[in-house]
Short mmCIF file of C-alpha atoms in Angstrom, two decimals:
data_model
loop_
_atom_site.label_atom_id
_atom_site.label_comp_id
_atom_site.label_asym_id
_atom_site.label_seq_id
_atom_site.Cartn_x
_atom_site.Cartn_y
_atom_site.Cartn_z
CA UNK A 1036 -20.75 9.67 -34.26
CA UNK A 1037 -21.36 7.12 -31.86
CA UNK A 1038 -18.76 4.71 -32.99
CA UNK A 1039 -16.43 7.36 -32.46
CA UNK A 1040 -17.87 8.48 -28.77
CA UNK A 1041 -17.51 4.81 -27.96
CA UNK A 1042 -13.83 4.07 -29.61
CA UNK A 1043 -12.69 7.50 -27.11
CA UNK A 1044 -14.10 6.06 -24.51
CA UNK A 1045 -12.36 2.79 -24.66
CA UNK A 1046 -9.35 4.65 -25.01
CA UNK A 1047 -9.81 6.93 -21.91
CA UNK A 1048 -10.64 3.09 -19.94
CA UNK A 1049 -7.87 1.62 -21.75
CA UNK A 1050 -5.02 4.16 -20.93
CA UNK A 1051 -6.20 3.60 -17.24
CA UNK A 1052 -5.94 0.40 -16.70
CA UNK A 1053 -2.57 0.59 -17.95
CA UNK A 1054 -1.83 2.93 -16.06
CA UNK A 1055 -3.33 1.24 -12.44
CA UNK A 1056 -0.92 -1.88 -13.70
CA UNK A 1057 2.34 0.10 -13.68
CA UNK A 1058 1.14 1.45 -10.55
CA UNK A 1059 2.80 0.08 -6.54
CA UNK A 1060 0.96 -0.66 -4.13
CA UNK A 1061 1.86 1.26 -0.87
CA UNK A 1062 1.32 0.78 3.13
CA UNK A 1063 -1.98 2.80 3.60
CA UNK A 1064 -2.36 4.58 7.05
CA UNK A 1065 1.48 4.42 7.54
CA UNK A 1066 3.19 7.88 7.00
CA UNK A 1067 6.22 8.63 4.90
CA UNK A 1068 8.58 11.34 4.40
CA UNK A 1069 8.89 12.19 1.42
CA UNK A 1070 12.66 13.49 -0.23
CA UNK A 1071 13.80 14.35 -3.66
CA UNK A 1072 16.59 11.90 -5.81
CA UNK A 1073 18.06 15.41 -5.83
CA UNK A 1074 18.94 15.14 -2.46
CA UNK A 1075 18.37 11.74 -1.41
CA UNK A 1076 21.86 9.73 0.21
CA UNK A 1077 23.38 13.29 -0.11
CA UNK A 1078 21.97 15.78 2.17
CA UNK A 1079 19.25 16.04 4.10
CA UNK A 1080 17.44 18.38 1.99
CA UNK A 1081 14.56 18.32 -0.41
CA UNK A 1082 11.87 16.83 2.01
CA UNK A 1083 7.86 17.54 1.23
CA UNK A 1084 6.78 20.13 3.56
CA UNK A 1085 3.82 22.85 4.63
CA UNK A 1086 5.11 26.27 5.87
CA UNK A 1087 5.74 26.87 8.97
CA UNK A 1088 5.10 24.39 11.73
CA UNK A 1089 1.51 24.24 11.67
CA UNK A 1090 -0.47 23.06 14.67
CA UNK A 1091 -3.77 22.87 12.15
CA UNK A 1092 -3.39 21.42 8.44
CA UNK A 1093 -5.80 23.93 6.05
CA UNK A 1094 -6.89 24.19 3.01
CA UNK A 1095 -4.46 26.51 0.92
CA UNK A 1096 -1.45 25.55 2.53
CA UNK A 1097 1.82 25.35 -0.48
CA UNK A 1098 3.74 22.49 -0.80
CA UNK A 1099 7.28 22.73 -1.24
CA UNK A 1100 10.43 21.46 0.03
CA UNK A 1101 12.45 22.10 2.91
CA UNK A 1102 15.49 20.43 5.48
CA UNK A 1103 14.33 17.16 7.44
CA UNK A 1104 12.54 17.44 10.52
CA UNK A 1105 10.09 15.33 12.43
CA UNK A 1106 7.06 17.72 12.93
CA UNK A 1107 3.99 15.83 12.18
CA UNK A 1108 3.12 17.95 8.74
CA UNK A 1109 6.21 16.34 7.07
CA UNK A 1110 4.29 13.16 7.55
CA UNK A 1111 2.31 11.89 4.34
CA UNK A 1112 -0.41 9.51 4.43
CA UNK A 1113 -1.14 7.22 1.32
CA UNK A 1114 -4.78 5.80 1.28
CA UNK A 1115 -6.04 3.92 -1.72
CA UNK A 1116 -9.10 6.16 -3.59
CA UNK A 1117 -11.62 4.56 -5.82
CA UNK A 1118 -9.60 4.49 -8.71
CA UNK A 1119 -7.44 1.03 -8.89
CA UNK A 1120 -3.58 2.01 -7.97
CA UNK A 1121 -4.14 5.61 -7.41
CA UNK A 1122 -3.72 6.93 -3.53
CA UNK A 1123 -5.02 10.24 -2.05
CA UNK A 1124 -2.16 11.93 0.09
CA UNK A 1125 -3.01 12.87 3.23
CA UNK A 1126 -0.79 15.33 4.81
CA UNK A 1127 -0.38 14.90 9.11
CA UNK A 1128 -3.18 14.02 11.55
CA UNK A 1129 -5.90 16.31 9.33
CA UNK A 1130 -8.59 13.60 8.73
CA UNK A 1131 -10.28 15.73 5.91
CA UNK A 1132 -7.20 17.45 3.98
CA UNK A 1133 -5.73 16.02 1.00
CA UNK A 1134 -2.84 17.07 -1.14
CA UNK A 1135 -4.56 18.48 -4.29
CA UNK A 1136 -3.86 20.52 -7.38
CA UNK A 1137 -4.83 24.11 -7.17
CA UNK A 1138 -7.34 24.83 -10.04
CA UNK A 1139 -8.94 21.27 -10.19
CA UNK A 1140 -9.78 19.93 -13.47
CA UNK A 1141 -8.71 23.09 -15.15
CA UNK A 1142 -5.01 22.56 -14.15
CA UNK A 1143 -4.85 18.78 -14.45
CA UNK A 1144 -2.95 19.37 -18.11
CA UNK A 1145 -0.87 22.62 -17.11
CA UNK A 1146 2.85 22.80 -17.00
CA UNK A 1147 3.41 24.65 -13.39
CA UNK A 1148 0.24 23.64 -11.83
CA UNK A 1149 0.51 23.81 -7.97
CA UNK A 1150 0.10 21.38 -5.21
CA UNK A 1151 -1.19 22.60 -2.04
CA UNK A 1152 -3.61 21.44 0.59
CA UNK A 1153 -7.45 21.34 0.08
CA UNK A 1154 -10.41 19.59 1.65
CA UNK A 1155 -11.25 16.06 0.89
CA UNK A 1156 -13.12 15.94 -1.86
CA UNK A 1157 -12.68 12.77 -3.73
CA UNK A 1158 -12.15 14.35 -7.15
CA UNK A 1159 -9.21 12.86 -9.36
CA UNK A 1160 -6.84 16.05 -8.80
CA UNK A 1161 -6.51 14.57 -5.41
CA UNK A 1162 -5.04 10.88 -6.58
CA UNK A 1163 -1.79 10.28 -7.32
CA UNK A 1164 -0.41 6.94 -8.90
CA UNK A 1165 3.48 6.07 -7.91
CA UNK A 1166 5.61 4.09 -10.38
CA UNK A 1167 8.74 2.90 -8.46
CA UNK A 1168 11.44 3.02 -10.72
CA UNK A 1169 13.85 0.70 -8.80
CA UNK A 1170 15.96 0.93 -5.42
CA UNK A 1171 13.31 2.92 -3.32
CA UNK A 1172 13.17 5.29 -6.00
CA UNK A 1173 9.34 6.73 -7.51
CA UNK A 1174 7.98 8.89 -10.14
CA UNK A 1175 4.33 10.17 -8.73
CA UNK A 1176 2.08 10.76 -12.13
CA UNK A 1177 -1.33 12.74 -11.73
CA UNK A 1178 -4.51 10.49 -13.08
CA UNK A 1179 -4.33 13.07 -15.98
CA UNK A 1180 -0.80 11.29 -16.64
CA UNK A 1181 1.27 14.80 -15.70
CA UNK A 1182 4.48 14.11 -13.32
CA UNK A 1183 4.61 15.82 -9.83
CA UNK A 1184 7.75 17.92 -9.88
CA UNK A 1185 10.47 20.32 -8.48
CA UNK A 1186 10.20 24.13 -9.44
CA UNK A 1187 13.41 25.42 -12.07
CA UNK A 1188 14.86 21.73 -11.67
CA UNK A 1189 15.90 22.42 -7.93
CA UNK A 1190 15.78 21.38 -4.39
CA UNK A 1191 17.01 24.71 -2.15
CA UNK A 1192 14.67 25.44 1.00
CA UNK A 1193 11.30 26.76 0.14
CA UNK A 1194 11.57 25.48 -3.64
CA UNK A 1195 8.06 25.29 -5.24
CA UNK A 1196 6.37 21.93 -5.98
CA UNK A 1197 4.28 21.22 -8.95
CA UNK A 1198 3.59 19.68 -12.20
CA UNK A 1199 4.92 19.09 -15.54
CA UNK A 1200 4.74 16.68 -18.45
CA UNK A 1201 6.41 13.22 -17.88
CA UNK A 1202 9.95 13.68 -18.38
CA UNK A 1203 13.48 12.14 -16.69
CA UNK A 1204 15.43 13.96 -14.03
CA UNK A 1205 16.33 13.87 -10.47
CA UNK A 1206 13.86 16.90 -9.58
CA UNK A 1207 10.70 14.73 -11.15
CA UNK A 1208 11.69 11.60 -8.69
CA UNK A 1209 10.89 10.92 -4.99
CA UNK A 1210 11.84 8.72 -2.14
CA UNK A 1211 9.35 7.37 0.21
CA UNK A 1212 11.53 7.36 3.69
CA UNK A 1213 9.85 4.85 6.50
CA UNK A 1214 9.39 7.53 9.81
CA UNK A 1215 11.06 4.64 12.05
CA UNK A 1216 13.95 3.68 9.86
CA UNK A 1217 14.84 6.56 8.10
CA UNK A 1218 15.43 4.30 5.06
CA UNK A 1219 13.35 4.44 1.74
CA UNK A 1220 10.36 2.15 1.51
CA UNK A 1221 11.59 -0.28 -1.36
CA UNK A 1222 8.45 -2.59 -2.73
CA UNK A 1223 8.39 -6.56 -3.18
CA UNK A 1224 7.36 -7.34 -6.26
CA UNK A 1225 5.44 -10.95 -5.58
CA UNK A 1226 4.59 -12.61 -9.50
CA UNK A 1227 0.73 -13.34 -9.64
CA UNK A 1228 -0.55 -16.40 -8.00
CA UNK A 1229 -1.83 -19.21 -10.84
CA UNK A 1230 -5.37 -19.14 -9.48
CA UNK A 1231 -5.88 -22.91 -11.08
CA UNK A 1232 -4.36 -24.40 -8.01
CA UNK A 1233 -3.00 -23.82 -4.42
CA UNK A 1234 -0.07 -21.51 -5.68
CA UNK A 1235 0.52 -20.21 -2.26
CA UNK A 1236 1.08 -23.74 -0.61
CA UNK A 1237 3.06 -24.86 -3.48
CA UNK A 1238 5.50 -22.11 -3.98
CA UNK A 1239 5.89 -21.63 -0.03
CA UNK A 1240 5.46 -25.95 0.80
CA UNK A 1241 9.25 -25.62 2.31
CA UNK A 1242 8.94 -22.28 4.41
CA UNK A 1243 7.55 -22.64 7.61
CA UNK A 1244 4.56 -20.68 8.06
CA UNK A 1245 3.48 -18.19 10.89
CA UNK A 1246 0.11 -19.48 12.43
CA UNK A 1247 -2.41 -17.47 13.97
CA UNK A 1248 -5.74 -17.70 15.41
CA UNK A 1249 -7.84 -15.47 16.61
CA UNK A 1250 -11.39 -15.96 18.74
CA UNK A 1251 -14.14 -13.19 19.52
CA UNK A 1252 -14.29 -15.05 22.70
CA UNK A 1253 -11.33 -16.22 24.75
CA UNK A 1254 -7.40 -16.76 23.86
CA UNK A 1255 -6.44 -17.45 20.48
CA UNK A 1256 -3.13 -19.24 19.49
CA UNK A 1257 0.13 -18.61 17.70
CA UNK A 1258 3.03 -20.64 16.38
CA UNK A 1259 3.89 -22.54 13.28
CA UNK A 1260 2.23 -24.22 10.36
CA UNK A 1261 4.34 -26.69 7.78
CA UNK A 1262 2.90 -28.16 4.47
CA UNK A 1263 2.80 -31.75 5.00
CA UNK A 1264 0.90 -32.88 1.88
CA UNK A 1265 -0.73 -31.33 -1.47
CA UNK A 1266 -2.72 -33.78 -3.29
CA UNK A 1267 -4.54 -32.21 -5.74
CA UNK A 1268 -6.52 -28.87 -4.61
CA UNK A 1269 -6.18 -30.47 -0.69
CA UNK A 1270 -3.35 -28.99 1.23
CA UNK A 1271 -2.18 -30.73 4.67
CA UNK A 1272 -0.49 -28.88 7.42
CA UNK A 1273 1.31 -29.44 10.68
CA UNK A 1274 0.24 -26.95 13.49
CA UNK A 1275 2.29 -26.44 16.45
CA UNK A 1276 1.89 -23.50 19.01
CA UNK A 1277 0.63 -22.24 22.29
CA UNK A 1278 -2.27 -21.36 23.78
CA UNK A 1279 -3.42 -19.65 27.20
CA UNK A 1280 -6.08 -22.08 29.64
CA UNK A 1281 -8.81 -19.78 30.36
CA UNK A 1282 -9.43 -20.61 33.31
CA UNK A 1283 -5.97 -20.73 35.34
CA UNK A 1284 -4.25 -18.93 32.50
CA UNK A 1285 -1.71 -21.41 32.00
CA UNK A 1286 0.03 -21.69 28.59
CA UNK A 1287 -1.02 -25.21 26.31
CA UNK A 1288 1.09 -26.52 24.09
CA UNK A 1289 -1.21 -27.81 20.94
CA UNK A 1290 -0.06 -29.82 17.68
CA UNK A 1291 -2.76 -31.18 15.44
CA UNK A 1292 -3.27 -31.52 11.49
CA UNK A 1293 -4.93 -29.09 9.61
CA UNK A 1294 -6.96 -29.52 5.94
CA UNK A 1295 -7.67 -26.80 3.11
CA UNK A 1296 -9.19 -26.99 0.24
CA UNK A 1297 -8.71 -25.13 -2.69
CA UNK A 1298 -11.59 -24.31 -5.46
CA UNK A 1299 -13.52 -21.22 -7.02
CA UNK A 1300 -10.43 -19.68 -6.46
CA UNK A 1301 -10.02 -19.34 -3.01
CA UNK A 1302 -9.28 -21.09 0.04
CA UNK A 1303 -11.88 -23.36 2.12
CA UNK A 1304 -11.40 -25.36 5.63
CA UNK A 1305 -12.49 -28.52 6.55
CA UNK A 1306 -12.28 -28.20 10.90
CA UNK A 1307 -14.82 -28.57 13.07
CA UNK A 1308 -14.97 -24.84 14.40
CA UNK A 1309 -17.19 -22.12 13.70
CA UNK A 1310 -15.40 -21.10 9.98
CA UNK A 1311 -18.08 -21.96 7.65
CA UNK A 1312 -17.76 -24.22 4.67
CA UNK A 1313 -18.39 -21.22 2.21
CA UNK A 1314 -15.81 -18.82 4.05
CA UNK A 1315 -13.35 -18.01 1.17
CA UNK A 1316 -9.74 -17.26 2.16
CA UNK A 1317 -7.84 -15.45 -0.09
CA UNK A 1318 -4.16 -14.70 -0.05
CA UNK A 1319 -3.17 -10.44 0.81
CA UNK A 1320 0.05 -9.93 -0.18
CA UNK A 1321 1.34 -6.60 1.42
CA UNK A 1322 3.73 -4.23 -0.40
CA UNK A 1323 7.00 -5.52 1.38
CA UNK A 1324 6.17 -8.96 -0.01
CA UNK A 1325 4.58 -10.36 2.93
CA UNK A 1326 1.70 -12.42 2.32
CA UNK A 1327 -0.92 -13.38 4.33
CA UNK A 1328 -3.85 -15.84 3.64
CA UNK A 1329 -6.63 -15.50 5.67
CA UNK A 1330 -9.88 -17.65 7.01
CA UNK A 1331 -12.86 -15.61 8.70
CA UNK A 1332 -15.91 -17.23 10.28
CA UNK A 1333 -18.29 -15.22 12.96
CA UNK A 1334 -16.29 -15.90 15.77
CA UNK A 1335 -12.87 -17.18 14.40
CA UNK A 1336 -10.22 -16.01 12.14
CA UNK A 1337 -7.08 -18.06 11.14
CA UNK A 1338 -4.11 -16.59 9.33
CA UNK A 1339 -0.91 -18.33 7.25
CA UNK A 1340 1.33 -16.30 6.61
CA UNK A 1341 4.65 -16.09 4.91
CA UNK A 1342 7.13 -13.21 6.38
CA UNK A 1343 8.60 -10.86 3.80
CA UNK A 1344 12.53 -11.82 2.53
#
């Protein structure tokens, strides 16, 4: 009996790690509109939204699908939860409301379940994993593996939103529209860094590298940074930028040479400043493929970083 209570529960942890790996990684704290491949390049129909125009988000409030407009609950928050490639979805400015499925853990398997609005609660019917599927476009899967879904396969005004098994179709797939742009958010895909050497100096040793510095107290410094020499796990780099004088505010032009070391998997500097020896820098890469390694000491920060194509 316990062989078999252990062999399920390698399963369960199996099937989500698999899951977490097909997963994208999304801008957190930057809203989205959100529109269905129904209506998506057509019209400008099919857009996540709460009835009404609500000047408070609640709990209970139905999600469905409406015209475009710009009032703030059409506005969807992604912010990673505990669960690796899974987001809570946080409708407007309501701190404490999340987008959830009515009936918790009782619904999580149900053809029709509902999304609506609920208090935070941190419970998996309020994470959502999003596959992108190419071009901008996503399927959003429950953690229970269920797909979130238009109503009777439709995107008219006021059409219902909810769940239903995985399956293929316009009315199971979303676009994630940038508020600024108005065009979809379409993810970078950046291959893994070998983590046996400087990958990010040696893929990126002919780009030309933003520079910045930043100091708890007084001016910092931007500009450029150039890869000059790798020998082994030691990286060289040209720095050239400005700087402000403190004390008659006058810009300074600086160019010096700049070591890193690479072991244990991370980054380490050899300067004179306050970044300690044991400060690790590790490379972020963000979800539009820019990537951004970065140094942190008590009173100084340095980043390198490598604009998105």
């Amino acid at each position: 009996m316990k062989k078999a209570t252990i062999l399920i529960l390698i399963l369960i942890l199996s099937s989500i790690t698999l899951l977490a790996q097909e997963a994208t990684k999304l801008f957190e704290r930057r809203p989205y509109y959100i529109q269905s491949a129904i209506n998506f390049g057509k019209t400008d129909g099919g857009y996540w939204d709460l009835p009404g125009y609500p000047k408070t988000i609640k709990k209970r409030m139905n999600l469905a699908v409406y015209n475009f407009d710009e009032h703030k609950d059409r506005k969807f928050y992604m912010i990673a939860s505990d669960i690796d490639g899974y987001y809570e979805i946080k409708p407007g400015w309501e701190k404490n409301i999340r987008i959830d499925v009515a009936g918790g853990k009782s619904s999580m398997k149900k053809n029709g379940a509902n999304l609506h609005t609920w208090t935070k609660n941190g419970e998996n019917w309020q994470k959502f994993r999003f596959k992108h599927l190419g071009n901008g476009r996503f399927r959003i899967y429950t953690t229970s593996g269920m797909v979130v879904c238009l109503d009777d396969r439709r995107s008219k005004n006021g059409t219902n939103i909810h769940l239903w098994e995985d399956h293929n179709g316009d009315w199971a797939d979303w676009y994630l529209i940038d508020i600024s742009t108005k065009k979809p958010f379409i993810p970078k895909e950046i291959a893994p860094y070998d983590l046996s050497k400087p990958d990010f100096f040696i893929r990126n040793k002919e780009k030309t590298f933003v520079y910045k510095s930043h100091l708890a107290f007084g001016p910092g410094m931007t500009g450029t940074a150039k890869v000059t020499k790798i020998s082994g796990n030691t990286i060289t780099l040209k720095i050239e930028g400005e700087t402000v004088n403190q004390a008659n505010g006058e810009k300074i032009t600086r160019s010096f040479e700049y070591v890193l070391n690479y072991r244990d998997d991370g980054y380490y500097w050899n300067g004179e400043w306050d970044i300690p020896e044991n400060s690790r820098g590790k490379v972020k890469v963000e979800p539009d493929g820019k990537q951004i390694l970065e140094l942190s000491g008590e009173q100084h920060a340095i980043e390198f970083i490598v604009e998105a194509d």
